[in-house]
Coordinates of N, CA and C in Angstrom, one line a residue:
M1 N -110.7 9.0 104.4 CA -111.3 9.0 103.1 C -112.7 9.5 103.2
E2 N -113.2 10.3 102.3 CA -114.5 10.8 102.3 C -115.0 11.1 100.9
D3 N -116.4 11.1 100.8 CA -117.0 11.3 99.6 C -117.1 12.8 99.3
K4 N -116.5 13.3 98.2 CA -116.4 14.7 98.0 C -117.4 15.1 96.9
D5 N -118.4 14.3 96.6 CA -119.4 14.6 95.5 C -120.1 15.9 95.8
A6 N -120.3 16.2 97.1 CA -121.1 17.4 97.5 C -120.3 18.6 97.8
E7 N -119.0 18.7 97.3 CA -118.2 19.8 97.6 C -118.8 21.1 97.0
N8 N -118.7 22.2 97.6 CA -119.4 23.4 97.2 C -118.7 24.2 96.1
H9 N -117.5 23.8 95.7 CA -116.9 24.6 94.6 C -117.2 24.0 93.2
D10 N -117.1 24.8 92.2 CA -117.4 24.4 90.9 C -116.2 23.7 90.3
V11 N -116.3 22.4 90.0 CA -115.2 21.6 89.6 C -114.9 21.9 88.1
S12 N -115.7 22.7 87.4 CA -115.4 23.0 86.1 C -114.6 24.3 86.0
K13 N -114.3 24.9 87.2 CA -113.4 26.1 87.3 C -112.1 25.7 87.9
P14 N -111.0 26.4 87.6 CA -109.7 26.0 88.1 C -109.7 26.1 89.6
H15 N -109.2 25.1 90.3 CA -109.2 25.0 91.8 C -108.2 24.0 92.2
R16 N -107.9 23.9 93.5 CA -107.1 22.8 94.0 C -107.7 22.5 95.4
D17 N -107.5 21.3 95.8 CA -108.1 20.7 97.0 C -107.0 20.5 98.1
D18 N -107.5 20.2 99.3 CA -106.6 19.9 100.4 C -106.5 18.4 100.6
H19 N -107.0 17.6 99.6 CA -107.0 16.2 99.7 C -106.5 15.6 98.3
C20 N -106.2 14.4 98.3 CA -105.8 13.7 97.0 C -107.1 13.1 96.4
Q21 N -107.1 13.0 95.1 CA -108.2 12.3 94.4 C -107.7 11.2 93.5
L22 N -108.4 10.1 93.6 CA -108.0 8.9 92.8 C -109.2 8.5 92.0
M23 N -109.1 8.5 90.7 CA -110.3 8.1 89.8 C -109.9 6.8 89.1
F24 N -110.8 5.8 89.1 CA -110.7 4.6 88.4 C -111.8 4.6 87.4
A25 N -111.5 4.8 86.1 CA -112.6 4.9 85.1 C -112.8 3.5 84.5
L26 N -114.0 3.0 84.6 CA -114.5 1.8 83.9 C -115.1 2.1 82.5
N27 N -115.5 3.3 82.4 CA -116.2 3.7 81.1 C -116.2 5.2 81.0
G28 N -116.3 5.6 79.7 CA -116.4 7.1 79.5 C -115.2 7.7 78.8
K29 N -115.4 9.0 78.4 CA -114.4 9.8 77.8 C -114.2 11.0 78.7
F30 N -113.0 11.4 78.9 CA -112.7 12.4 79.9 C -111.7 13.4 79.3
K31 N -111.9 14.7 79.6 CA -111.0 15.8 79.2 C -110.9 16.7 80.4
L32 N -109.6 16.8 81.0 CA -109.4 17.6 82.1 C -108.1 18.5 81.9
N33 N -108.0 19.6 82.7 CA -106.8 20.4 82.7 C -106.2 20.2 84.0
I34 N -105.0 19.7 84.0 CA -104.2 19.5 85.3 C -102.9 20.2 85.1
D35 N -102.7 21.3 85.9 CA -101.5 22.1 85.9 C -101.2 22.5 84.5
F36 N -102.2 23.1 83.8 CA -102.0 23.8 82.5 C -101.8 22.8 81.3
E37 N -102.0 21.5 81.6 CA -101.9 20.5 80.5 C -103.3 19.8 80.3
I38 N -103.7 19.8 79.0 CA -104.9 19.1 78.7 C -104.7 17.6 78.6
I39 N -105.5 16.9 79.4 CA -105.4 15.4 79.4 C -106.7 14.8 79.0
E40 N -106.6 14.0 77.9 CA -107.8 13.3 77.4 C -107.6 11.8 77.5
F41 N -108.6 11.1 77.9 CA -108.4 9.6 78.0 C -109.7 8.9 78.1
T42 N -109.7 7.6 77.9 CA -110.8 6.8 78.0 C -110.5 5.6 79.0
R43 N -111.4 4.8 79.2 CA -111.2 3.7 80.1 C -110.5 2.5 79.4
P44 N -109.9 1.6 80.2 CA -109.8 1.6 81.7 C -108.5 2.4 82.0
S45 N -108.6 3.3 83.1 CA -107.5 4.1 83.4 C -107.6 4.6 84.9
L46 N -106.5 5.0 85.4 CA -106.4 5.6 86.7 C -105.9 7.0 86.5
L47 N -106.4 7.9 87.4 CA -106.0 9.3 87.4 C -105.8 9.7 88.9
C48 N -104.7 10.3 89.2 CA -104.4 10.7 90.6 C -104.1 12.2 90.6
I49 N -104.8 13.0 91.4 CA -104.6 14.4 91.5 C -104.1 14.7 93.0
F50 N -103.1 15.4 93.1 CA -102.5 15.7 94.5 C -102.9 17.2 94.9
P51 N -102.8 17.4 96.2 CA -103.4 18.7 96.7 C -102.8 19.9 96.1
E52 N -101.5 20.0 95.7 CA -101.0 21.2 95.2 C -101.4 21.5 93.7
Q53 N -101.9 20.5 93.0 CA -102.2 20.6 91.6 C -103.5 21.4 91.3
V54 N -103.4 22.4 90.4 CA -104.6 23.1 90.0 C -105.2 22.3 88.9
H55 N -106.5 22.2 88.9 CA -107.2 21.3 87.9 C -108.7 21.7 87.8
H56 N -109.2 21.3 86.6 CA -110.7 21.4 86.5 C -111.1 20.5 85.3
I57 N -112.4 20.2 85.4 CA -113.0 19.3 84.4 C -113.4 20.1 83.2
I58 N -113.0 19.7 82.0 CA -113.5 20.4 80.8 C -114.7 19.7 80.2
A59 N -114.6 18.3 80.1 CA -115.7 17.6 79.5 C -115.7 16.1 80.0
V60 N -116.8 15.5 80.3 CA -116.9 14.1 80.7 C -118.1 13.5 80.0
N61 N -118.0 12.4 79.3 CA -119.1 11.8 78.6 C -119.2 10.3 79.1
D62 N -120.4 10.0 79.5 CA -120.8 8.6 79.9 C -119.8 8.0 80.9
P63 N -119.6 8.7 82.0 CA -118.6 8.1 83.0 C -119.2 7.0 83.8
K64 N -118.3 6.1 84.1 CA -118.6 5.0 85.1 C -117.4 4.6 85.8
G65 N -117.4 4.4 87.1 CA -116.3 4.0 87.8 C -116.3 4.5 89.3
W66 N -115.2 4.8 89.8 CA -115.1 5.3 91.2 C -114.2 6.5 91.3
M67 N -114.5 7.4 92.2 CA -113.7 8.5 92.6 C -113.5 8.5 94.1
I68 N -112.3 8.4 94.5 CA -112.0 8.4 96.0 C -111.2 9.6 96.3
S69 N -111.7 10.3 97.3 CA -110.9 11.5 97.9 C -110.4 11.1 99.3
F70 N -109.1 11.4 99.5 CA -108.5 11.0 100.8 C -107.5 11.9 101.3
D71 N -107.3 12.0 102.6 CA -106.3 12.9 103.2 C -105.0 12.2 103.1
P72 N -103.9 12.8 102.5 CA -102.6 12.2 102.4 C -102.1 11.6 103.7
S73 N -102.5 12.2 104.8 CA -102.0 11.8 106.1 C -102.4 10.4 106.5
L74 N -103.5 9.9 105.8 CA -104.0 8.5 106.1 C -103.2 7.4 105.4
V75 N -102.3 7.8 104.5 CA -101.6 6.9 103.6 C -100.2 6.7 104.0
N76 N -99.7 5.4 103.9 CA -98.4 5.1 104.1 C -97.5 6.0 103.3
K77 N -96.5 6.7 104.0 CA -95.6 7.7 103.3 C -94.9 7.1 102.1
E78 N -94.4 5.9 102.3 CA -93.6 5.3 101.2 C -94.5 5.1 100.0
V79 N -95.7 4.6 100.2 CA -96.6 4.4 99.1 C -97.0 5.7 98.4
L80 N -97.3 6.7 99.3 CA -97.7 8.1 98.7 C -96.5 8.6 97.9
G81 N -95.3 8.4 98.3 CA -94.1 8.9 97.6 C -94.0 8.3 96.2
V82 N -94.3 7.0 96.2 CA -94.2 6.3 94.9 C -95.3 6.8 93.9
L83 N -96.5 7.0 94.5 CA -97.5 7.6 93.6 C -97.2 9.0 93.1
E84 N -96.6 9.8 94.0 CA -96.3 11.2 93.6 C -95.2 11.2 92.5
S85 N -94.2 10.3 92.6 CA -93.0 10.4 91.8 C -93.2 9.6 90.5
K86 N -94.1 8.6 90.5 CA -94.1 7.7 89.3 C -95.4 7.6 88.5
I87 N -96.5 8.1 89.1 CA -97.7 8.0 88.3 C -97.7 9.1 87.2
N88 N -98.1 8.7 86.0 CA -98.3 9.6 84.9 C -99.8 9.6 84.6
N89 N -100.4 10.8 84.7 CA -101.8 10.9 84.4 C -102.1 11.0 82.9
P90 N -103.0 10.1 82.3 CA -103.6 9.0 83.0 C -102.7 7.8 83.0
F91 N -102.9 6.8 84.0 CA -102.2 5.6 84.0 C -103.1 4.5 83.3
L92 N -102.7 4.1 82.1 CA -103.5 3.2 81.3 C -103.0 1.7 81.5
F93 N -104.0 0.8 81.5 CA -103.6 -0.6 81.6 C -104.6 -1.5 80.9
Q94 N -104.4 -2.8 80.9 CA -105.2 -3.7 80.1 C -106.5 -4.1 80.9
E95 N -107.6 -4.0 80.2 CA -108.8 -4.4 80.8 C -108.8 -6.0 81.0
N96 N -109.4 -6.4 82.2 CA -109.4 -7.8 82.5 C -108.1 -8.4 82.8
S97 N -107.0 -7.6 83.0 CA -105.8 -8.1 83.5 C -105.9 -8.3 85.0
P98 N -105.0 -9.1 85.6 CA -105.1 -9.3 87.1 C -105.1 -8.0 87.8
F99 N -104.3 -7.0 87.4 CA -104.3 -5.7 88.1 C -105.7 -5.0 88.0
F100 N -106.3 -5.1 86.8 CA -107.6 -4.5 86.6 C -108.6 -5.1 87.6
E101 N -108.6 -6.5 87.6 CA -109.6 -7.2 88.4 C -109.4 -6.9 89.9
Q102 N -108.2 -6.8 90.3 CA -107.9 -6.6 91.8 C -108.3 -5.1 92.1
L103 N -108.1 -4.2 91.2 CA -108.5 -2.8 91.5 C -110.0 -2.8 91.6
R104 N -110.7 -3.4 90.7 CA -112.2 -3.4 90.7 C -112.7 -4.0 92.0
I105 N -112.2 -5.1 92.4 CA -112.6 -5.8 93.6 C -112.4 -4.9 94.8
L106 N -111.3 -4.2 95.0 CA -111.0 -3.4 96.1 C -111.8 -2.1 96.1
M107 N -112.0 -1.5 95.0 CA -112.8 -0.3 94.9 C -114.3 -0.6 95.3
D108 N -114.8 -1.7 94.8 CA -116.1 -2.2 95.1 C -116.3 -2.5 96.5
L109 N -115.3 -3.1 97.1 CA -115.3 -3.4 98.6 C -115.3 -2.2 99.4
I110 N -114.5 -1.2 99.1 CA -114.4 0.0 99.8 C -115.8 0.7 99.8
E111 N -116.4 0.8 98.6 CA -117.7 1.4 98.5 C -118.8 0.7 99.3
K112 N -118.8 -0.6 99.3 CA -119.7 -1.4 100.1 C -119.5 -1.2 101.6
V113 N -118.3 -1.3 102.0 CA -118.0 -1.1 103.5 C -118.4 0.3 103.9
Q114 N -118.0 1.3 103.1 CA -118.3 2.7 103.5 C -119.8 2.9 103.6
S115 N -120.6 2.3 102.7 CA -122.1 2.5 102.7 C -122.7 1.9 103.9
E116 N -122.1 0.9 104.5 CA -122.7 0.2 105.7 C -122.6 1.0 106.9
N117 N -121.3 1.4 107.3 CA -121.0 2.2 108.4 C -121.8 1.8 109.7
T118 N -121.7 0.5 110.0 CA -122.5 0.0 111.1 C -121.8 0.0 112.5
N119 N -120.5 0.2 112.6 CA -119.9 0.2 113.9 C -118.7 1.1 113.9
N120 N -118.1 1.3 115.0 CA -117.0 2.2 115.2 C -115.7 1.8 114.5
Y121 N -115.6 0.6 114.0 CA -114.4 0.1 113.3 C -114.4 0.2 111.8
I122 N -115.6 0.7 111.3 CA -115.7 0.8 109.9 C -114.7 1.7 109.3
Q123 N -114.4 2.9 109.9 CA -113.5 3.8 109.3 C -112.1 3.2 109.3
K124 N -111.7 2.4 110.4 CA -110.4 1.8 110.4 C -110.3 0.8 109.2
S125 N -111.4 0.1 109.0 CA -111.4 -0.9 107.9 C -111.3 -0.2 106.5
I126 N -111.9 1.0 106.4 CA -111.8 1.7 105.1 C -110.4 2.2 104.9
H127 N -109.8 2.7 106.0 CA -108.4 3.2 105.9 C -107.4 2.1 105.5
S128 N -107.7 0.9 106.1 CA -106.8 -0.3 105.7 C -107.0 -0.7 104.3
L129 N -108.3 -0.7 103.8 CA -108.5 -1.0 102.4 C -108.0 0.0 101.5
L130 N -108.0 1.3 101.9 CA -107.4 2.4 101.1 C -105.9 2.2 100.9
N131 N -105.2 1.9 102.0 CA -103.8 1.6 101.9 C -103.5 0.4 101.1
A132 N -104.3 -0.6 101.2 CA -104.2 -1.8 100.3 C -104.3 -1.5 98.9
L133 N -105.3 -0.7 98.6 CA -105.6 -0.2 97.2 C -104.4 0.6 96.6
L134 N -103.9 1.5 97.4 CA -102.8 2.4 96.9 C -101.5 1.6 96.9
S135 N -101.3 0.7 97.8 CA -100.1 -0.2 97.7 C -100.1 -1.0 96.5
L136 N -101.3 -1.5 96.1 CA -101.4 -2.3 94.9 C -101.0 -1.5 93.7
I137 N -101.5 -0.2 93.6 CA -101.2 0.6 92.5 C -99.7 1.0 92.5
A138 N -99.1 1.3 93.7 CA -97.7 1.6 93.8 C -96.9 0.4 93.3
G139 N -97.3 -0.8 93.6 CA -96.6 -2.0 93.2 C -96.6 -2.2 91.7
E140 N -97.7 -1.9 91.1 CA -97.8 -1.9 89.6 C -96.9 -0.9 89.0
L141 N -96.9 0.3 89.6 CA -96.0 1.4 89.0 C -94.6 1.0 89.0
V142 N -94.1 0.4 90.0 CA -92.6 0.1 90.1 C -92.3 -1.2 89.5
S143 N -93.2 -2.0 89.1 CA -93.0 -3.4 88.6 C -92.1 -3.4 87.3
T144 N -92.2 -2.3 86.5 CA -91.5 -2.3 85.3 C -90.1 -1.7 85.4
I145 N -89.8 -1.2 86.6 CA -88.5 -0.6 86.8 C -87.4 -1.7 87.0
S146 N -86.3 -1.6 86.2 CA -85.2 -2.6 86.4 C -84.5 -2.5 87.7
L147 N -84.3 -3.6 88.3 CA -83.7 -3.6 89.6 C -82.3 -4.3 89.5
D148 N -81.7 -4.3 88.3 CA -80.5 -5.0 88.1 C -79.3 -4.2 88.6
K149 N -79.3 -2.9 88.5 CA -78.1 -2.1 88.7 C -78.3 -1.3 90.0
S150 N -77.7 -1.7 91.1 CA -77.9 -1.0 92.3 C -77.4 0.4 92.3
K151 N -76.4 0.7 91.5 CA -75.8 2.1 91.4 C -76.9 3.0 90.8
E152 N -77.5 2.5 89.7 CA -78.6 3.2 89.1 C -79.8 3.5 90.0
N153 N -80.1 2.4 90.8 CA -81.2 2.5 91.7 C -80.9 3.6 92.8
R154 N -79.7 3.6 93.2 CA -79.3 4.6 94.2 C -79.4 6.0 93.6
S155 N -79.0 6.2 92.4 CA -79.2 7.5 91.7 C -80.6 7.9 91.6
I156 N -81.5 6.9 91.3 CA -82.9 7.2 91.1 C -83.5 7.7 92.5
I157 N -83.1 7.0 93.5 CA -83.6 7.3 94.9 C -83.2 8.7 95.2
I158 N -81.9 9.1 95.0 CA -81.4 10.4 95.3 C -82.2 11.5 94.5
K159 N -82.4 11.2 93.2 CA -83.1 12.2 92.3 C -84.5 12.4 92.8
E160 N -85.2 11.3 93.2 CA -86.6 11.4 93.6 C -86.7 12.1 95.0
S161 N -85.7 11.8 95.8 CA -85.7 12.5 97.1 C -85.4 14.0 96.9
F162 N -84.6 14.3 96.0 CA -84.3 15.8 95.7 C -85.6 16.4 95.2
I163 N -86.3 15.8 94.3 CA -87.6 16.3 93.7 C -88.6 16.5 94.9
K164 N -88.7 15.6 95.8 CA -89.6 15.7 96.9 C -89.2 16.9 97.8
L165 N -87.9 17.1 98.0 CA -87.4 18.2 98.8 C -87.8 19.5 98.2
T166 N -87.7 19.6 96.9 CA -88.0 20.9 96.2 C -89.4 21.3 96.4
K167 N -90.3 20.3 96.4 CA -91.7 20.6 96.7 C -92.0 21.0 98.1
E168 N -91.2 20.5 99.0 CA -91.3 20.9 100.4 C -90.7 22.2 100.8
H169 N -89.6 22.6 100.1 CA -88.7 23.7 100.6 C -88.5 24.8 99.6
Y170 N -89.2 24.7 98.4 CA -88.8 25.7 97.4 C -88.9 27.1 97.8
K171 N -89.8 27.4 98.8 CA -90.0 28.8 99.2 C -88.7 29.4 99.9
T172 N -88.0 28.5 100.6 CA -86.9 29.0 101.4 C -85.5 28.5 101.0
W173 N -85.5 27.3 100.3 CA -84.2 26.8 99.9 C -84.1 27.1 98.4
K174 N -83.2 28.0 98.1 CA -83.0 28.4 96.7 C -81.6 28.0 96.2
Q175 N -80.8 27.5 97.1 CA -79.4 27.1 96.7 C -79.3 25.5 96.6
P176 N -78.6 25.0 95.6 CA -78.4 23.6 95.4 C -77.7 23.0 96.7
A177 N -76.8 23.7 97.3 CA -76.1 23.2 98.4 C -77.0 22.9 99.6
Q178 N -78.1 23.5 99.7 CA -79.1 23.2 100.8 C -79.7 21.8 100.6
Y179 N -80.0 21.5 99.4 CA -80.5 20.2 99.1 C -79.5 19.1 99.2
A180 N -78.3 19.4 98.8 CA -77.2 18.4 98.9 C -76.9 18.1 100.3
S181 N -76.9 19.1 101.2 CA -76.7 18.9 102.6 C -77.8 18.0 103.2
A182 N -79.0 18.3 102.8 CA -80.1 17.5 103.4 C -80.0 16.0 103.0
L183 N -79.4 15.8 101.8 CA -79.2 14.4 101.3 C -77.9 13.8 101.6
S184 N -77.1 14.6 102.4 CA -75.8 14.1 102.8 C -74.8 13.7 101.7
I185 N -74.9 14.5 100.6 CA -73.9 14.3 99.5 C -73.4 15.6 99.1
S186 N -72.4 15.6 98.2 CA -71.8 16.9 97.8 C -72.7 17.5 96.7
T187 N -72.6 18.9 96.6 CA -73.5 19.6 95.6 C -73.1 19.1 94.2
A188 N -71.9 18.9 93.9 CA -71.5 18.4 92.6 C -72.0 17.0 92.3
H189 N -72.0 16.1 93.3 CA -72.6 14.8 93.0 C -74.1 14.9 92.8
L190 N -74.8 15.7 93.6 CA -76.2 15.8 93.4 C -76.5 16.3 92.0
N191 N -75.7 17.3 91.6 CA -76.0 18.0 90.3 C -75.7 16.9 89.2
D192 N -74.7 16.2 89.3 CA -74.4 15.1 88.3 C -75.5 14.1 88.2
I193 N -76.0 13.7 89.3 CA -77.1 12.7 89.3 C -78.4 13.3 88.6
V194 N -78.8 14.4 89.1 CA -80.0 15.0 88.6 C -79.9 15.4 87.2
K195 N -78.8 15.9 86.7 CA -78.6 16.3 85.3 C -78.6 15.0 84.4
S196 N -78.0 13.9 84.9 CA -77.9 12.7 84.1 C -79.2 12.0 83.9
L197 N -80.1 12.2 84.9 CA -81.4 11.5 84.9 C -82.5 12.3 84.3
T198 N -82.4 13.7 84.4 CA -83.4 14.5 83.9 C -83.1 15.4 82.8
G199 N -81.8 15.6 82.6 CA -81.3 16.5 81.5 C -81.2 18.0 82.0
S200 N -81.5 18.3 83.2 CA -81.5 19.6 83.7 C -80.7 19.7 85.0
P201 N -79.9 20.7 85.3 CA -79.2 20.8 86.6 C -80.1 21.1 87.7
V202 N -79.6 20.9 88.9 CA -80.4 21.1 90.2 C -81.0 22.5 90.2
S203 N -80.2 23.6 89.8 CA -80.7 24.9 89.9 C -82.0 25.1 89.1
I204 N -82.0 24.5 87.9 CA -83.2 24.7 87.1 C -84.4 24.0 87.7
H205 N -84.3 22.9 88.3 CA -85.4 22.2 89.0 C -85.9 23.1 90.2
I206 N -85.0 23.7 90.9 CA -85.4 24.6 92.0 C -86.2 25.7 91.5
Q207 N -85.7 26.4 90.4 CA -86.5 27.5 89.8 C -87.8 27.0 89.3
E208 N -87.8 25.9 88.6 CA -89.1 25.5 87.9 C -90.2 25.1 89.0
T209 N -89.7 24.6 90.1 CA -90.7 24.3 91.2 C -91.4 25.5 91.7
S210 N -90.6 26.6 91.9 CA -91.1 27.9 92.3 C -92.0 28.5 91.2
I211 N -91.6 28.4 90.0 CA -92.4 29.0 88.9 C -93.7 28.2 88.7
T212 N -93.7 26.9 88.8 CA -94.9 26.1 88.7 C -95.9 26.5 89.7
E213 N -95.5 26.7 91.0 CA -96.4 27.2 92.0 C -96.9 28.6 91.7
A214 N -96.0 29.4 91.1 CA -96.4 30.8 90.7 C -97.5 30.7 89.6
K215 N -97.3 29.8 88.7 CA -98.3 29.6 87.6 C -99.7 29.3 88.2
R216 N -99.7 28.4 89.2 CA -100.9 27.9 89.8 C -101.6 29.1 90.5
L217 N -100.8 29.9 91.2 CA -101.4 31.1 91.9 C -101.9 32.1 90.9
L218 N -101.2 32.3 89.8 CA -101.7 33.3 88.8 C -103.0 32.8 88.1
Y219 N -103.1 31.5 88.0 CA -104.2 30.9 87.3 C -105.5 30.9 88.1
F220 N -105.4 30.6 89.4 CA -106.7 30.4 90.1 C -106.9 31.4 91.3
T221 N -106.0 32.4 91.5 CA -106.2 33.4 92.5 C -106.1 34.8 91.8
D222 N -106.5 35.8 92.6 CA -106.4 37.2 92.1 C -105.3 37.9 92.7
S223 N -104.3 37.2 93.4 CA -103.2 37.8 94.0 C -102.4 38.6 93.0
S224 N -101.8 39.7 93.4 CA -100.9 40.5 92.5 C -99.6 39.7 92.3
V225 N -98.9 40.1 91.2 CA -97.6 39.5 90.9 C -96.6 39.7 92.0
K226 N -96.7 40.8 92.7 CA -95.8 41.1 93.8 C -96.1 40.1 95.0
E227 N -97.4 39.9 95.3 CA -97.8 39.0 96.3 C -97.4 37.6 96.0
I228 N -97.5 37.2 94.8 CA -97.2 35.8 94.4 C -95.7 35.6 94.4
A229 N -94.9 36.6 94.1 CA -93.4 36.6 94.2 C -93.0 36.3 95.6
Y230 N -93.6 37.0 96.6 CA -93.3 36.7 98.0 C -93.8 35.3 98.4
Q231 N -94.9 34.9 97.9 CA -95.4 33.6 98.3 C -94.6 32.4 97.8
V232 N -93.9 32.6 96.7 CA -93.0 31.5 96.2 C -91.5 31.7 96.6
G233 N -91.3 32.7 97.4 CA -89.9 32.8 98.0 C -89.0 33.9 97.4
Y234 N -89.5 34.8 96.6 CA -88.7 35.8 96.0 C -89.0 37.2 96.6
D235 N -88.0 37.8 97.3 CA -88.2 39.1 97.9 C -88.1 40.3 96.9
E236 N -87.6 40.0 95.7 CA -87.5 41.1 94.7 C -88.4 40.7 93.5
P237 N -89.6 41.4 93.5 CA -90.6 41.1 92.4 C -90.1 41.3 91.0
V238 N -89.2 42.2 90.8 CA -88.6 42.5 89.5 C -87.8 41.3 89.0
Y239 N -86.9 40.7 90.0 CA -86.2 39.5 89.6 C -87.1 38.4 89.3
F240 N -88.1 38.2 90.2 CA -89.1 37.2 89.9 C -89.7 37.3 88.5
G241 N -90.1 38.5 88.2 CA -90.7 38.7 86.8 C -89.8 38.3 85.7
K242 N -88.5 38.6 85.8 CA -87.6 38.2 84.8 C -87.4 36.7 84.8
L243 N -87.3 36.1 85.9 CA -87.1 34.7 86.0 C -88.3 34.0 85.4
F244 N -89.5 34.4 85.7 CA -90.8 33.8 85.2 C -90.8 33.9 83.7
K245 N -90.4 35.0 83.1 CA -90.4 35.2 81.7 C -89.3 34.3 81.1
K246 N -88.2 34.1 81.8 CA -87.1 33.3 81.3 C -87.5 31.8 81.2
V247 N -88.3 31.4 82.2 CA -88.8 30.0 82.2 C -89.9 29.7 81.3
T248 N -90.9 30.7 81.2 CA -92.1 30.4 80.5 C -92.3 31.2 79.2
S249 N -91.3 32.1 78.9 CA -91.4 33.0 77.7 C -92.5 34.0 77.8
L250 N -93.2 34.1 78.9 CA -94.3 35.1 79.1 C -94.1 35.8 80.4
T251 N -94.5 37.1 80.5 CA -94.5 37.8 81.8 C -95.6 37.2 82.6
P252 N -95.6 37.3 83.9 CA -96.6 36.8 84.8 C -98.0 37.2 84.4
L253 N -98.2 38.5 84.0 CA -99.5 39.0 83.7 C -100.0 38.4 82.3
K254 N -99.0 38.3 81.4 CA -99.4 37.7 80.1 C -99.8 36.2 80.3
F255 N -99.1 35.5 81.2 CA -99.5 34.2 81.5 C -100.9 34.1 82.0
R256 N -101.2 35.0 82.9 CA -102.5 35.0 83.5 C -103.6 35.2 82.5
E257 N -103.3 36.2 81.6 CA -104.3 36.5 80.5 C -104.5 35.3 79.6
K258 N -103.4 34.7 79.2 CA -103.4 33.5 78.3 C -104.2 32.4 78.8
F259 N -104.0 32.0 80.1 CA -104.7 30.8 80.6 C -106.0 31.0 81.2
R260 N -106.3 32.3 81.5 CA -107.7 32.6 82.0 C -108.7 32.8 80.9
D261 N -108.2 33.3 79.8 CA -109.1 33.7 78.7 C -109.2 32.7 77.6

């Protein structure tokens, strides 16, 4: 974990980072753009931004709270997976609830420990406190999920594992059978689960993951459409252009013009 206040890029311009960011707002009004969606919120709230997400600050008024930046490799993988799959930005909760008080205490403790930095074990202490903080949040996120039906739980686990795999392999795995094989189930079974829980078949999710990354690259880089097509795993730029328009109703260049201007 490290303080990113002094980063040299302009946070008011579209960008993405190589670290996660967690914000706990105690006060203020916030307006951000995260992956082409305008998010407005007030306190008390949590916001978590992951490395692949393109974002920038539009407006902030009278802010008070904490912003923690951390390397995903420092965090328990199970906890990080829960955060990635279940947090909706912003995550709102009741002020002065037990969860609010526990968050505030842990955030304050992390800040105090980090400011002391008196011995070689301080960083280990901070990492442990960070995992405690994120585990607390993960526990709150899953606490409302029904655990009554094991069959439904199994389906949810498969769906979330599939979504995670699409983020990891969208560049090279374009076929549903590749994901089904990795999950040790049939393609038909995977498709049934994903469609029943999300409303869309596996193939659509694979396409949308690639197109989402293409949107990000169009938004904050100057790479050509052809270069971006290759970067998201399509060897035929013409096919990529047609697929992009099918998913977004815009050509790649029209999308770039719309969101940049």
